[in-house]
Tab-separated table of C-alpha atoms and ligand atoms in Angstrom:
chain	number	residue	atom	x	y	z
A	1	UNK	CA	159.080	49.067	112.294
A	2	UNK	CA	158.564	49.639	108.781
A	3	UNK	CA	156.377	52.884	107.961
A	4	UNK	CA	154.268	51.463	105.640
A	5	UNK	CA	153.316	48.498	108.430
A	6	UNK	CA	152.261	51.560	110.810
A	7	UNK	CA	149.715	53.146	108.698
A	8	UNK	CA	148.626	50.231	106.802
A	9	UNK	CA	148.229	47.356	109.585
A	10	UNK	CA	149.164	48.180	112.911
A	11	UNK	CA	146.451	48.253	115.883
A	12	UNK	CA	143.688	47.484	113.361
A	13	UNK	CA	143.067	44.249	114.821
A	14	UNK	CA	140.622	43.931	111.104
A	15	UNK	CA	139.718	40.330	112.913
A	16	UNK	CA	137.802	41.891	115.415
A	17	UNK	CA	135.545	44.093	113.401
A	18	UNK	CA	134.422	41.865	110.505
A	19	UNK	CA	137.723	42.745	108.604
A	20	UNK	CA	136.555	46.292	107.846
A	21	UNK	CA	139.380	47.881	105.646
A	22	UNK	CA	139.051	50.977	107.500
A	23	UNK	CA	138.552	50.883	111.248
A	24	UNK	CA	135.219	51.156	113.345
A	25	UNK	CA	133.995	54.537	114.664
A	26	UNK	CA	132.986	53.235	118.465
A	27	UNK	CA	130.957	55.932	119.744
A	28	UNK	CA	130.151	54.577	122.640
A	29	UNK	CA	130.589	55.864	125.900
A	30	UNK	CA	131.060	52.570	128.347
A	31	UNK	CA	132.280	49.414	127.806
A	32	UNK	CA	130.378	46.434	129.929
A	33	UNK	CA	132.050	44.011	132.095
A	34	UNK	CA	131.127	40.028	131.767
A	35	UNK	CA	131.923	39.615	135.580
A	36	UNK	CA	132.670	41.136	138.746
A	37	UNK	CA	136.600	39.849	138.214
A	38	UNK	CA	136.645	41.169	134.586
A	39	UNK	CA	135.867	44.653	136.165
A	40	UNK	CA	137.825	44.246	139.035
A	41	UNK	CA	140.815	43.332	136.184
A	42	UNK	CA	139.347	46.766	133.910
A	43	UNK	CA	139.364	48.879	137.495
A	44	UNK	CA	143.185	47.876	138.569
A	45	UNK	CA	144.693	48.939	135.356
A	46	UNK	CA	142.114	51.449	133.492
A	47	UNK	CA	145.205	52.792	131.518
A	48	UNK	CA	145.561	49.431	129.716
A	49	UNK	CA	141.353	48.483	129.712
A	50	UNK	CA	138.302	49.910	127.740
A	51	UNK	CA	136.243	50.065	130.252
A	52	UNK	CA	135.017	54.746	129.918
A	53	UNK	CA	135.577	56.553	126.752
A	54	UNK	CA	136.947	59.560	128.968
A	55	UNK	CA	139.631	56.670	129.386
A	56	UNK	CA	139.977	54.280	126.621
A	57	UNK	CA	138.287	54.053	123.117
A	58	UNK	CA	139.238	51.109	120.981
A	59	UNK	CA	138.944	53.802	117.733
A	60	UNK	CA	141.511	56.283	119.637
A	61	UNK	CA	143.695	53.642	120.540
A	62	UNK	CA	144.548	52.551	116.835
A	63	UNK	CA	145.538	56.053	116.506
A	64	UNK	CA	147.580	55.996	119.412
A	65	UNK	CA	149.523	52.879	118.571
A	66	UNK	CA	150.296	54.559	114.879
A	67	UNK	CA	151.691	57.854	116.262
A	68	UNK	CA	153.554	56.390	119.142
A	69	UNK	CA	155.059	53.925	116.344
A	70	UNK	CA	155.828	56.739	114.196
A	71	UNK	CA	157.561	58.805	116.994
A	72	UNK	CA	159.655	55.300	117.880
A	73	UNK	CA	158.010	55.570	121.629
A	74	UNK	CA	156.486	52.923	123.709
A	75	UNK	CA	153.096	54.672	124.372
A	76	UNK	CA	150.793	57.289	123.271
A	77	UNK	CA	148.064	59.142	124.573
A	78	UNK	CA	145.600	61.373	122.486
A	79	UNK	CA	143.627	64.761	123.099
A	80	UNK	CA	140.944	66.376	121.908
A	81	UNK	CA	143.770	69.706	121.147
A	82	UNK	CA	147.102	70.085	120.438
A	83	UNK	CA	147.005	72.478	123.085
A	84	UNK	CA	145.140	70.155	125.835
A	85	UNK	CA	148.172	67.379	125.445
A	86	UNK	CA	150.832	70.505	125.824
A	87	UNK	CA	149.392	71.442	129.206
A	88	UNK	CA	149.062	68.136	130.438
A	89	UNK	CA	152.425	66.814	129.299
A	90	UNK	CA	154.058	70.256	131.280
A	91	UNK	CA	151.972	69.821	134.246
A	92	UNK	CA	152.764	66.285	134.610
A	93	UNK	CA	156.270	67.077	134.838
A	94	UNK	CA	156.045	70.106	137.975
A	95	UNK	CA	155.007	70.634	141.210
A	96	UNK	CA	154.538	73.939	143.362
A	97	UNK	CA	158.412	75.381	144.063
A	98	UNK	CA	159.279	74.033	140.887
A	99	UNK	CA	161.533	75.554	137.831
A	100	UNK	CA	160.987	75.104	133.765
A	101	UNK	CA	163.571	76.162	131.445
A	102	UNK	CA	162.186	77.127	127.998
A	103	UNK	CA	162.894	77.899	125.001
A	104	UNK	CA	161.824	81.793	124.269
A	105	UNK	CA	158.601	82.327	122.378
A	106	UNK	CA	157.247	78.917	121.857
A	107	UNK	CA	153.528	78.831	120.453
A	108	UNK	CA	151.417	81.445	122.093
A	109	UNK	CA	149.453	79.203	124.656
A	110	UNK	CA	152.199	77.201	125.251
A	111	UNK	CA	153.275	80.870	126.605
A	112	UNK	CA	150.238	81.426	128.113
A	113	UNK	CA	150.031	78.515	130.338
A	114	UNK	CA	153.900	78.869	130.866
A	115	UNK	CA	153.650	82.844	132.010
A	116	UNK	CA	150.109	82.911	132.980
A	117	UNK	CA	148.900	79.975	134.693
A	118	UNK	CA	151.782	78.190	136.011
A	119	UNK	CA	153.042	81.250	138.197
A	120	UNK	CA	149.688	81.217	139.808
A	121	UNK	CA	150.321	77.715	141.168
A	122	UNK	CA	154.053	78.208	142.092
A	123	UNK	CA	155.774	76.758	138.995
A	124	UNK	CA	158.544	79.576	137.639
A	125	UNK	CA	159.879	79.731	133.893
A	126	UNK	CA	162.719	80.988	132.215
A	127	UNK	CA	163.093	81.474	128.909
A	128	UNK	CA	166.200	81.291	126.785
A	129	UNK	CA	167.447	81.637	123.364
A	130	UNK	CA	167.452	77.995	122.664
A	131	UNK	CA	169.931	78.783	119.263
A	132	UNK	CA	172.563	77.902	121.885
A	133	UNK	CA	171.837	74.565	124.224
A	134	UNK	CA	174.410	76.272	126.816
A	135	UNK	CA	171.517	79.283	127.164
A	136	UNK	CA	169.415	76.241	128.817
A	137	UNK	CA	172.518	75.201	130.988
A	138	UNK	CA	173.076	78.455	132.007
A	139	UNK	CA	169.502	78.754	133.381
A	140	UNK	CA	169.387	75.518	135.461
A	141	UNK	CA	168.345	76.624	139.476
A	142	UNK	CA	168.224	73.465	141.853
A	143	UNK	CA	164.456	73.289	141.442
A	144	UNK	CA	164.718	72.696	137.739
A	145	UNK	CA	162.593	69.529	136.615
A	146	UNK	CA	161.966	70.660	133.378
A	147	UNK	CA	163.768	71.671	129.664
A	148	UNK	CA	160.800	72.408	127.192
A	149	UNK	CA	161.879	72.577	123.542
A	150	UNK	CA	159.834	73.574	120.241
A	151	UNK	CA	161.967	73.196	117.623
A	152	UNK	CA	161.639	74.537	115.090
A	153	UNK	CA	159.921	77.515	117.004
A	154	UNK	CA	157.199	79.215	115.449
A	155	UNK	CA	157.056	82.406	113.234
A	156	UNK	CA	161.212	82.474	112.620
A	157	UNK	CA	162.042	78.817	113.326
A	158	UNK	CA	165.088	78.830	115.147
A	159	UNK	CA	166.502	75.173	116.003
A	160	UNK	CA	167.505	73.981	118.766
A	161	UNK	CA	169.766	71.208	119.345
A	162	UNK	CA	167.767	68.443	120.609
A	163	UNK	CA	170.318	65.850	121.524
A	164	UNK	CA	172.483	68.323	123.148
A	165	UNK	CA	169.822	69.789	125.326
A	166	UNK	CA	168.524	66.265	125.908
A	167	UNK	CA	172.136	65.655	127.148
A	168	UNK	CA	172.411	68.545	129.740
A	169	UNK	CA	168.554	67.520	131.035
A	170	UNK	CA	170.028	64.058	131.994
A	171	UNK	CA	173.069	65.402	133.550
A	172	UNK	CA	170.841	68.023	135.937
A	173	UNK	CA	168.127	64.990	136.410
A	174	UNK	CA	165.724	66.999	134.479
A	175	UNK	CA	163.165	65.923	132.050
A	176	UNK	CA	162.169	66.915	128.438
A	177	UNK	CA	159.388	67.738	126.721
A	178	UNK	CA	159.404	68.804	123.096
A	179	UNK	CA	156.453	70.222	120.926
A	180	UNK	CA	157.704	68.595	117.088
A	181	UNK	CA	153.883	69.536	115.498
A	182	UNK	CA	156.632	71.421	112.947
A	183	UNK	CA	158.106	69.033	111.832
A	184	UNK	CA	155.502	65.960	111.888
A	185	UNK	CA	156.778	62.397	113.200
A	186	UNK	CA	157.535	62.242	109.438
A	187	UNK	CA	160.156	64.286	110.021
A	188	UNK	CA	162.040	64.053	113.303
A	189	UNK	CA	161.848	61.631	116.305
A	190	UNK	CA	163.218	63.518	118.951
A	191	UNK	CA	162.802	60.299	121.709
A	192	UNK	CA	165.729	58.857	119.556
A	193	UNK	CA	167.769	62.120	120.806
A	194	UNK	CA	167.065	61.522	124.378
A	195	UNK	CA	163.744	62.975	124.843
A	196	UNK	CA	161.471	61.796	127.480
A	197	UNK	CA	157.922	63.382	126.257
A	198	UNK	CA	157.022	64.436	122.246
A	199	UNK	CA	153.952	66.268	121.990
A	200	UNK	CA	152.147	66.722	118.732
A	201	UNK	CA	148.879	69.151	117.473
A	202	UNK	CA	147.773	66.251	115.509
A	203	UNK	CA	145.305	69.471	113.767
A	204	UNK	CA	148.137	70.384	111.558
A	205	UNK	CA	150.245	67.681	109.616
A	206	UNK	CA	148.825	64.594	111.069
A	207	UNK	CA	145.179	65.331	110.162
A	208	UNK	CA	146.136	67.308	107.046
A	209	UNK	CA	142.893	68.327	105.594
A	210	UNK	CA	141.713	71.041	107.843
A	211	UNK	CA	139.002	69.424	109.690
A	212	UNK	CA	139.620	67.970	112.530
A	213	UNK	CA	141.509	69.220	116.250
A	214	UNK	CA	143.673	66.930	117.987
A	215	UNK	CA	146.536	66.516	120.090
A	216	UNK	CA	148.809	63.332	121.239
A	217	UNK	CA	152.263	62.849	123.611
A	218	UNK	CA	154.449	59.960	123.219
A	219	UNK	CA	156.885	58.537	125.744
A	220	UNK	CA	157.765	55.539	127.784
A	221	UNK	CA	155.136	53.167	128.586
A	222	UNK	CA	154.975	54.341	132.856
A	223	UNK	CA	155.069	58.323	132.062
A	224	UNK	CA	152.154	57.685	129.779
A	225	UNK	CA	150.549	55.756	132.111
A	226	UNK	CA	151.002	57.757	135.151
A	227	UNK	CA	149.919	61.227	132.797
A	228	UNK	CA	146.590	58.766	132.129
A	229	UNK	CA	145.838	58.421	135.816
A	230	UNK	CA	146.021	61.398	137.184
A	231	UNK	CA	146.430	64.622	134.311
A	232	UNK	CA	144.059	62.964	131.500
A	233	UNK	CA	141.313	61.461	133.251
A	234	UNK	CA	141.431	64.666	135.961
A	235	UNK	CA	141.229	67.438	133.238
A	236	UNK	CA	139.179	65.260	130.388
A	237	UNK	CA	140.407	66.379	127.402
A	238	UNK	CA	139.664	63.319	125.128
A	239	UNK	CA	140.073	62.972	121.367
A	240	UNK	CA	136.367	61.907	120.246
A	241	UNK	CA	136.350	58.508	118.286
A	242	UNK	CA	135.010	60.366	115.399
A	243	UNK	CA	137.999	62.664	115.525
A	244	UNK	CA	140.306	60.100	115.963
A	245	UNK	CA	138.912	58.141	112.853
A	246	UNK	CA	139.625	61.182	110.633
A	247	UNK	CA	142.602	61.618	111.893
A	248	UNK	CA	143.210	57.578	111.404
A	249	UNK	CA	142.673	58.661	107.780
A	250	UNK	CA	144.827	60.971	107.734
A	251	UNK	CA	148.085	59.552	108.792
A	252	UNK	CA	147.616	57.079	105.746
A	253	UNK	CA	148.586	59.736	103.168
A	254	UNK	CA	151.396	61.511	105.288
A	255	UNK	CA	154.553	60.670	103.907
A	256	UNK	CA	153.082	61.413	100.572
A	257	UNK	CA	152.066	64.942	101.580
A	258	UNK	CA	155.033	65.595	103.701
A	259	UNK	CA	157.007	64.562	100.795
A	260	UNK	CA	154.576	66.956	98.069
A	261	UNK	CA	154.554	69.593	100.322
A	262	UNK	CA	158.383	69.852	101.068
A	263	UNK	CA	159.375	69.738	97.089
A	264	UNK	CA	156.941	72.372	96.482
A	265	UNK	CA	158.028	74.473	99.677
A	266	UNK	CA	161.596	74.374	98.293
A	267	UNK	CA	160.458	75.608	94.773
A	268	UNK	CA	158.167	78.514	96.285
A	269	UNK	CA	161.386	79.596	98.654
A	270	UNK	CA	163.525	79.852	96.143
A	271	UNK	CA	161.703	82.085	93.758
A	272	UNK	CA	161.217	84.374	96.780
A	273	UNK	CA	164.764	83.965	98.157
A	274	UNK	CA	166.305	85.622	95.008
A	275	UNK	CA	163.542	88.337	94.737
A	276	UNK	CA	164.264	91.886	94.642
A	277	UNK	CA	161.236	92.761	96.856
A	278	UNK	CA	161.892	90.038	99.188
A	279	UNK	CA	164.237	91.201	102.788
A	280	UNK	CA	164.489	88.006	104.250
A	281	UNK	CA	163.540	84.431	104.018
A	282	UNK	CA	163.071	82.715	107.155
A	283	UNK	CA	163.782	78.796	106.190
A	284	UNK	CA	166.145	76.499	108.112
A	285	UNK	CA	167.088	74.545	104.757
A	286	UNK	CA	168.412	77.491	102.871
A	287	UNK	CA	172.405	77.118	102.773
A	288	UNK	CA	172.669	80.609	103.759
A	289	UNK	CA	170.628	79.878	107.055
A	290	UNK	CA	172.851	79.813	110.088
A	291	UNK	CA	171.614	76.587	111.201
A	292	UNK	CA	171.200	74.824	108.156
A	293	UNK	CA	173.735	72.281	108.992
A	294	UNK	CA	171.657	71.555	111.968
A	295	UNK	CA	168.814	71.341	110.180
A	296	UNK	CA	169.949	68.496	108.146
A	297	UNK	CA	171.665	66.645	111.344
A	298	UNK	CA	167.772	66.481	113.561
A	299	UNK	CA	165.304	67.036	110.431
A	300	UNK	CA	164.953	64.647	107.489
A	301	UNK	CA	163.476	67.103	105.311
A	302	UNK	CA	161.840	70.364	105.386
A	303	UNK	CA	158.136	71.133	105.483
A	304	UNK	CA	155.745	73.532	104.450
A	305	UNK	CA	156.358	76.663	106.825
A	306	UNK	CA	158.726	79.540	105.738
A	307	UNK	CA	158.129	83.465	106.882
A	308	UNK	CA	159.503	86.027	104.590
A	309	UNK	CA	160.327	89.646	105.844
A	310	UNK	CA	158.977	91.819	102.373
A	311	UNK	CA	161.079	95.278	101.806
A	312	UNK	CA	159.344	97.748	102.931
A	313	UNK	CA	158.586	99.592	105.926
A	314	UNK	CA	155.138	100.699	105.348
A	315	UNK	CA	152.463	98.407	106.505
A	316	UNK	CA	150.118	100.102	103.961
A	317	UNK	CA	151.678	98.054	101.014
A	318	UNK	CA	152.574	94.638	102.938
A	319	UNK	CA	148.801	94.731	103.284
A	320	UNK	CA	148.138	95.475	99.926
A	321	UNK	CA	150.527	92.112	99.645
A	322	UNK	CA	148.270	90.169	101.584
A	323	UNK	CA	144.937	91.359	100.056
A	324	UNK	CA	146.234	90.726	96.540
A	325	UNK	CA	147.407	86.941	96.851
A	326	UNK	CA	144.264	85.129	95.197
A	327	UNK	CA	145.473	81.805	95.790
A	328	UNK	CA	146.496	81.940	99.559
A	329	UNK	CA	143.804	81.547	102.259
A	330	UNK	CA	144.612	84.017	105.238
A	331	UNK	CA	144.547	82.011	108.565
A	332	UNK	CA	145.795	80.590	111.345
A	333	UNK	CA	147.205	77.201	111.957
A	334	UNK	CA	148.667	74.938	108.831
A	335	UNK	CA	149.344	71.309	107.496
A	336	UNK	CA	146.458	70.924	105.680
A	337	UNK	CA	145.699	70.489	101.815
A	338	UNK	CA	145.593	74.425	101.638
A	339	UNK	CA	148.552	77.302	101.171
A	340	UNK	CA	148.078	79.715	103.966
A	341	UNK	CA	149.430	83.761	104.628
A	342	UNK	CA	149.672	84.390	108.318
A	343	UNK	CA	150.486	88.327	108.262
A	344	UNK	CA	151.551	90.006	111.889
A	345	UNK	CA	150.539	93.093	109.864
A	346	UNK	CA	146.948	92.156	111.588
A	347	UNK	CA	148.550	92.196	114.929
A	348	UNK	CA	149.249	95.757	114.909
A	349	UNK	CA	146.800	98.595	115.297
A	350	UNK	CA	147.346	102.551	115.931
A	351	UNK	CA	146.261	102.093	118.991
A	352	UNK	CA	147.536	99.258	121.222
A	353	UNK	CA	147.847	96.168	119.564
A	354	UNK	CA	151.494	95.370	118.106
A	355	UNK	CA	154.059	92.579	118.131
A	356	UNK	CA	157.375	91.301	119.113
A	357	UNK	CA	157.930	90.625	115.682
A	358	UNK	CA	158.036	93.080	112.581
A	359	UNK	CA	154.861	94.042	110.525
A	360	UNK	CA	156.442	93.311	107.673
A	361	UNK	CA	156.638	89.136	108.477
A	362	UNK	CA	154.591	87.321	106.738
A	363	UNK	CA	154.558	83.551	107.598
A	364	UNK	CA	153.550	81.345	104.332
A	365	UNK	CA	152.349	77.646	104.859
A	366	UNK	CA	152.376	75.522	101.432
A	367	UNK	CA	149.484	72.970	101.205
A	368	UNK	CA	149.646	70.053	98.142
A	369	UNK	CA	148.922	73.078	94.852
A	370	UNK	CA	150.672	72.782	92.073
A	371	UNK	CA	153.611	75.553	93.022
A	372	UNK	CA	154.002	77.200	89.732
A	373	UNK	CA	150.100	78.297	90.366
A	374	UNK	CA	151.226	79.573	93.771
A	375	UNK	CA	154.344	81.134	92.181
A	376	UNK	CA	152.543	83.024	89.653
A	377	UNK	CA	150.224	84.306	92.340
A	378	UNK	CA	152.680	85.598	94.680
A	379	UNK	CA	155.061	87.243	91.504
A	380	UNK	CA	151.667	89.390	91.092
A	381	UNK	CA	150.934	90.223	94.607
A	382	UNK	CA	154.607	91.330	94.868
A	383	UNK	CA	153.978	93.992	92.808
A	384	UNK	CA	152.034	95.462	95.268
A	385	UNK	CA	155.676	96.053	97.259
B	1	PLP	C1	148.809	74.679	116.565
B	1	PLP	C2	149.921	74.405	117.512
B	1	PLP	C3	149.658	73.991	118.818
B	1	PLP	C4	148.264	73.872	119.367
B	1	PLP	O1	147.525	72.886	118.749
B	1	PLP	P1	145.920	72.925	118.692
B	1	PLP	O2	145.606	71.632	118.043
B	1	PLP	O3	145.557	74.134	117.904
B	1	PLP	O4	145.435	73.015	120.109
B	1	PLP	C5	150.739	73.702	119.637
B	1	PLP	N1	152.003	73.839	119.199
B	1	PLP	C6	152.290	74.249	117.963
B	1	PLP	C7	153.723	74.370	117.544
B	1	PLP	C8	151.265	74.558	117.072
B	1	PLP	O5	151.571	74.993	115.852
């Protein structure tokens, strides 16, 4: 299906809604039946009818058509998180007595619910160094159902090899979930690399403007279905039509920010990859990265997230980094029109607080500036190192 089709025309059914070019927000709650047969119809199959908005919503299921589309899956279900379609794409995979295999840290409440909560009901995880798909092999019990994969992984985005992981799943009967917010379905379609479940924080890329939470996973037509009956409508984590009309909007300028943001990402990394006051730059599409000819085999471009390890080892003056960009909003999360600093510096304290990962890391997310103005800005904070 041509991409321009998907965000232009597909699942607007315009016909229905007096041709509106953009689509209806339905906030409605309930949908009425015309006869007892026409709800008996809606109650048989309530994964395929509009019949409760904690089900079906006519507005979320445009969106859902477009991102399963994108992704190259038969189905799509949305959430009202990124998060909230994470945990309900893992716990429709796993039953008490069960085994995951994951890759090692994947995005913090992914970790959570994979070392906190899923102990508590008899579900065990290991995690591996996904770098190598034989780590995941090696860590297969008999009561493995599950390979998870984030890739890239947050903070230092190390790959994994999707296809050959998918591979090894199939031979052990195991399923596969992936999280691919990184790379947007702009990017990579990991169900064309054997994988059974693609899970998306529609908040970052997909929304792109900062204002709006959402989450979606794609798959075959019966998982989505059977994750509808019983994890969906049991834990009720919907997307809100009004969230899902933003987010509508949204997906009709992605390629052209993915594509923005990836040219200016590449300009930004490599004024800081050739800086003296620069360690490391973490960035799967630099030549020198160890993975980079993976990168190019599984990703059709890069995006916007890099991390940089600045040279020094006082957290004194990769603060005074931080404070000194004027240009770069400090926060969490990324993807939308705005560059963003995420410093661990803030994770560590005297006292207790600290970090797997250095205080010198400094993740960087590049929004749709011009990125000589964002050059310019960092040149002067790096004066501070
Ligand atoms: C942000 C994020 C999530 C969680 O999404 P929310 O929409 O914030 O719930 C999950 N995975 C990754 C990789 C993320 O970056």
């Amino acid at each position: 299906m041509e991409l321009s089709y998907i965000l232009n025309e597909l699942g607007e059914d315009r016909e229905l809604y007096f041709n509106a070019v953009a689509p209806p927000i339905l906030q409605t709650s309930n949908f009425a039946a015309s006869t007892v047969a026409d709800l008996r119809r809606m109650l048989q199959n309530e994964a395929e009818a509009h019949l409760y908005t904690r089900g079906n919503n006519p507005t979320v299921t445009i969106l859902e058509k477009k991102i399963a589309a994108l992704e190259g899956a038969e189905h799509a279900i949305a959430f009202g998180s990124g998060i909230a379609a994470v945990s309900a794409a893992i716990l429709s995979q796993v039953s008490a007595g069960d085994h995951i295999v994951s890759v090692k840290k994947p995005y913090f409440w992914t970790n959570a619910l994979m070392n906190k909560f899923l102990p508590r009901f008899g579900v065990e995880v290991t995690m591996v160094d996904g770098t190598d798909p034989e780590n995941y092999r090696n860590a297969i019990k008999h009561n493995t159902r599950l390979l998870y994969m984030e890739s890239p992984n947050s903070y230092t985005f190390e790959l994994q090899d999707i296809a050959a992981v998918a591979a090894i799943a199939k031979e052990h009967n195991c399923s596969t979930i992936i999280d691919n917010s990184f790379a947007s379905p702009i990017n990579q379609n990991p169900i064309a690399m054997g994988v059974d479940l693609v899970v998306h924080s529609c908040t970052k890329y997909i929304g792109g403007h900062s204002d709006v939470m959402g989450g979606v996973i794609c798959g075959r037509r019966e998982s989505i279905n059977r994750i509808f009956e019983r994890e969906f409508m049991t834990l009720g984590a919907i997307l809100p039509p009004q969230d899902a009309w933003l987010l509508i909007r949204g997906l009709r300028t992605l390629p052209l920010r993915m594509e923005r943001i990836a040219a200016s990402t590449r300009q930004v990394v490599s004024f800081l990859d050739s800086h003296p006051k620069v360690e490391k730059v973490y960035f799967p599409f630099l030549p020198s990265h160890p993975q980079y000819k993976l990168a190019q085999k599984q990703l059709r471009n890069n995006t916007g997230q890099f991390s940089v390890l600045l040279k020094t080892d006082d957290i004194k003056r990769v603060e005074a980094f931080c404070d000194k960009l004027q240009h770069f909003l400090m926060a969490a999360s990324w993807g939308g029109h705005e560059s963003l600093i995420y410093p661990i510096a803030a994770s560590y304290t005297e006292g207790g607080l600290k970090s797997s990962l250095p205080f010198n890391l400094v993740r960087f997310y590049i929004g749709l500036e011009d990125p000589e103005y964002l050059i310019k800005d960092i040149a002067q904070a790096l004066e501070q190192i």
